[in-house]
Amino acid sequence: MPVEVPPDDPWSRMMRAAIAGDEGVYRRLLEEIGRSVRAMARAAFARARLGDADVEDAVQETLLAIHLKRHTWDPSQKLAPWANAVARHKIIDAMRRRGTRRVENIEDFQDVLAAPANEDPHALSDARKLMATLNPRQRDIVQSISLDGQSIAATAARLTMTEVAVRVALHRALKSMGAAWRRSAR
């Protein structure tokens, strides 16, 4: 059953011919896609104020990815959106590799940033009431990890438990505390 190609989509027709073995059409298709990707990459690099030193790398990586992944294109769909998605990902990858570093002077930030607000004394009392519903081992694990900021490994070593057992106990304790909170909120 032949796949219907929209008549207004020359790239799809060209890719179909290229897959059938027409090398000349494939070369022209890659040249057209390359021009389109080059324009996309230049615009993206300009918006990011990165210059266009890596534009050609992004174009070549896109064309190579399209060539290597052409078998994943669905012939019943237009080629342009698929090719543009590949290009978008390759351009983003190139921009990430290039990176931008923004340097800010932090000497005067203390004048700009607000001081931290005092903690609500009632917030911890609610947590302590819920923790009181736990058995002593669970309470110790929640205290150690959630309130004292200890790692699971350190808590496991201190309690002579495996890390997996500490994770399971923490999960069960938090689930139990959630259930206790829901009961108290009724």
Tab-separated table of C-alpha atoms in Angstrom:
chain	number	residue	atom	x	y	z
A	1	MET	CA	0.000	0.000	0.000
A	2	PRO	CA	1.729	3.231	-1.142
A	3	VAL	CA	2.095	6.041	1.347
A	4	GLU	CA	0.468	9.319	0.317
A	5	VAL	CA	2.905	12.260	0.274
A	6	PRO	CA	1.476	15.769	0.370
A	7	PRO	CA	2.179	17.438	-2.997
A	8	ASP	CA	3.414	20.619	-1.326
A	9	ASP	CA	6.232	18.820	0.523
A	10	PRO	CA	9.238	18.490	-1.778
A	11	TRP	CA	11.594	17.391	1.010
A	12	SER	CA	9.474	14.305	1.675
A	13	ARG	CA	9.458	13.397	-2.013
A	14	MET	CA	13.200	13.944	-2.179
A	15	MET	CA	13.859	11.777	0.889
A	16	ARG	CA	11.655	9.040	-0.506
A	17	ALA	CA	13.659	9.125	-3.766
A	18	ALA	CA	16.920	9.181	-1.790
A	19	ILE	CA	15.882	6.130	0.219
A	20	ALA	CA	15.065	4.431	-3.074
A	21	GLY	CA	18.679	5.043	-4.126
A	22	ASP	CA	18.768	8.359	-6.009
A	23	GLU	CA	22.090	9.818	-4.808
A	24	GLY	CA	21.752	13.063	-6.775
A	25	VAL	CA	18.413	13.865	-5.176
A	26	TYR	CA	19.830	12.934	-1.772
A	27	ARG	CA	22.748	15.333	-2.249
A	28	ARG	CA	20.355	18.153	-3.224
A	29	LEU	CA	18.111	17.352	-0.251
A	30	LEU	CA	21.028	17.528	2.179
A	31	GLU	CA	22.151	20.825	0.620
A	32	GLU	CA	18.657	22.292	1.085
A	33	ILE	CA	18.377	21.001	4.634
A	34	GLY	CA	21.881	22.350	5.319
A	35	ARG	CA	20.870	25.847	4.182
A	36	SER	CA	17.798	25.745	6.389
A	37	VAL	CA	19.730	24.447	9.413
A	38	ARG	CA	22.478	27.026	8.867
A	39	ALA	CA	19.890	29.810	9.085
A	40	MET	CA	18.347	28.261	12.206
A	41	ALA	CA	21.751	27.868	13.858
A	42	ARG	CA	22.877	31.410	13.035
A	43	ALA	CA	19.662	32.816	14.492
A	44	ALA	CA	19.933	30.681	17.642
A	45	PHE	CA	23.602	31.560	18.184
A	46	ALA	CA	22.861	35.250	17.592
A	47	ARG	CA	20.002	35.193	20.147
A	48	ALA	CA	22.381	33.611	22.656
A	49	ARG	CA	25.093	36.143	21.720
A	50	LEU	CA	27.562	33.355	21.003
A	51	GLY	CA	28.771	34.431	17.566
A	52	ASP	CA	28.693	31.984	14.701
A	53	ALA	CA	31.969	30.101	15.144
A	54	ASP	CA	30.204	26.792	15.830
A	55	VAL	CA	27.365	27.146	13.324
A	56	GLU	CA	29.000	24.906	10.718
A	57	ASP	CA	29.671	22.231	13.328
A	58	ALA	CA	25.985	22.245	14.252
A	59	VAL	CA	25.010	22.018	10.568
A	60	GLN	CA	27.358	19.089	9.923
A	61	GLU	CA	26.238	17.249	13.055
A	62	THR	CA	22.613	17.724	12.016
A	63	LEU	CA	23.213	16.426	8.503
A	64	LEU	CA	25.115	13.442	9.861
A	65	ALA	CA	22.339	12.673	12.358
A	66	ILE	CA	19.712	12.929	9.610
A	67	HIS	CA	21.760	10.586	7.442
A	68	LEU	CA	22.281	8.052	10.222
A	69	LYS	CA	18.686	8.215	11.494
A	70	ARG	CA	16.843	8.547	8.180
A	71	HIS	CA	15.341	5.087	8.712
A	72	THR	CA	13.446	6.479	11.741
A	73	TRP	CA	11.580	9.059	9.639
A	74	ASP	CA	7.933	8.129	9.093
A	75	PRO	CA	7.307	8.452	5.319
A	76	SER	CA	3.633	9.230	5.953
A	77	GLN	CA	4.702	12.447	7.706
A	78	LYS	CA	6.358	15.559	6.341
A	79	LEU	CA	10.136	15.508	6.504
A	80	ALA	CA	10.654	19.162	7.477
A	81	PRO	CA	9.310	18.935	11.061
A	82	TRP	CA	11.385	15.802	11.690
A	83	ALA	CA	14.536	17.382	10.237
A	84	ASN	CA	13.930	20.614	12.149
A	85	ALA	CA	13.594	18.674	15.419
A	86	VAL	CA	16.919	16.949	14.780
A	87	ALA	CA	18.477	20.328	13.958
A	88	ARG	CA	17.047	21.963	17.068
A	89	HIS	CA	18.580	19.273	19.295
A	90	LYS	CA	21.972	19.491	17.574
A	91	ILE	CA	22.013	23.292	17.806
A	92	ILE	CA	21.186	23.131	21.510
A	93	ASP	CA	23.942	20.552	22.015
A	94	ALA	CA	26.433	22.818	20.226
A	95	MET	CA	25.377	25.793	22.323
A	96	ARG	CA	25.762	23.772	25.517
A	97	ARG	CA	29.243	22.662	24.500
A	98	ARG	CA	30.178	26.226	23.720
A	99	GLY	CA	28.621	27.394	26.959
A	100	THR	CA	28.240	30.854	28.249
A	101	ARG	CA	29.684	32.060	31.445
A	102	ARG	CA	28.051	34.989	33.101
A	103	VAL	CA	30.099	36.634	35.786
A	104	GLU	CA	28.340	38.693	38.408
A	105	ASN	CA	30.001	40.631	41.163
A	106	ILE	CA	28.692	39.232	44.424
A	107	GLU	CA	30.410	41.661	46.763
A	108	ASP	CA	27.327	43.879	47.166
A	109	PHE	CA	24.669	41.146	47.187
A	110	GLN	CA	24.365	41.337	50.963
A	111	ASP	CA	22.888	44.806	50.501
A	112	VAL	CA	20.387	43.544	47.935
A	113	LEU	CA	19.279	40.212	49.359
A	114	ALA	CA	16.785	40.140	52.165
A	115	ALA	CA	17.745	38.519	55.426
A	116	PRO	CA	16.139	35.108	55.966
A	117	ALA	CA	12.857	35.262	57.807
A	118	ASN	CA	12.672	33.743	61.250
A	119	GLU	CA	11.474	30.170	61.181
A	120	ASP	CA	7.879	29.561	62.124
A	121	PRO	CA	8.109	27.844	65.532
A	122	HIS	CA	4.798	26.109	64.879
A	123	ALA	CA	6.050	24.365	61.737
A	124	LEU	CA	8.523	22.217	63.644
A	125	SER	CA	6.044	21.515	66.434
A	126	ASP	CA	3.645	20.010	63.872
A	127	ALA	CA	6.432	17.863	62.460
A	128	ARG	CA	7.443	16.744	65.961
A	129	LYS	CA	3.818	15.785	66.767
A	130	LEU	CA	3.711	13.669	63.613
A	131	MET	CA	7.096	12.150	64.403
A	132	ALA	CA	5.775	11.157	67.825
A	133	THR	CA	3.427	8.726	66.039
A	134	LEU	CA	6.432	6.752	64.703
A	135	ASN	CA	8.294	3.941	66.397
A	136	PRO	CA	11.684	4.968	67.841
A	137	ARG	CA	13.785	3.572	64.953
A	138	GLN	CA	11.661	5.308	62.298
A	139	ARG	CA	11.719	8.529	64.320
A	140	ASP	CA	15.524	8.336	64.530
A	141	ILE	CA	15.819	7.792	60.763
A	142	VAL	CA	13.485	10.702	59.897
A	143	GLN	CA	15.267	12.973	62.386
A	144	SER	CA	18.680	12.029	61.044
A	145	ILE	CA	17.938	12.359	57.327
A	146	SER	CA	15.110	14.867	57.026
A	147	LEU	CA	15.837	17.247	59.883
A	148	ASP	CA	19.559	16.876	60.638
A	149	GLY	CA	20.558	16.513	56.968
A	150	GLN	CA	22.583	13.324	57.409
A	151	SER	CA	23.118	11.091	54.393
A	152	ILE	CA	21.470	7.713	54.068
A	153	ALA	CA	24.920	6.083	54.180
A	154	ALA	CA	25.858	7.856	57.415
A	155	THR	CA	22.518	7.032	59.005
A	156	ALA	CA	22.815	3.390	57.945
A	157	ALA	CA	26.322	3.138	59.385
A	158	ARG	CA	25.280	4.748	62.673
A	159	LEU	CA	22.272	2.437	63.040
A	160	THR	CA	24.119	-0.649	61.689
A	161	MET	CA	21.562	-1.067	58.926
A	162	THR	CA	21.953	-1.439	55.187
A	163	GLU	CA	21.296	1.640	53.060
A	164	VAL	CA	18.391	-0.170	51.410
A	165	ALA	CA	16.833	-0.895	54.820
A	166	VAL	CA	17.213	2.774	55.804
A	167	ARG	CA	15.560	3.899	52.560
A	168	VAL	CA	12.666	1.481	53.067
A	169	ALA	CA	12.257	2.547	56.700
A	170	LEU	CA	12.364	6.242	55.723
A	171	HIS	CA	9.772	5.701	53.016
A	172	ARG	CA	7.468	3.829	55.383
A	173	ALA	CA	7.946	6.434	58.119
A	174	LEU	CA	7.103	9.322	55.781
A	175	LYS	CA	4.090	7.431	54.483
A	176	SER	CA	2.954	6.819	58.063
A	177	MET	CA	3.455	10.500	58.934
A	178	GLY	CA	1.402	11.496	55.884
A	179	ALA	CA	-1.423	9.244	56.979
A	180	ALA	CA	-1.244	10.682	60.533
A	181	TRP	CA	-1.367	14.214	59.133
A	182	ARG	CA	-4.407	13.402	56.965
A	183	ARG	CA	-6.188	11.900	60.013
A	184	SER	CA	-5.446	15.009	62.101
A	185	ALA	CA	-6.670	17.343	59.337
A	186	ARG	CA	-10.144	15.838	59.303
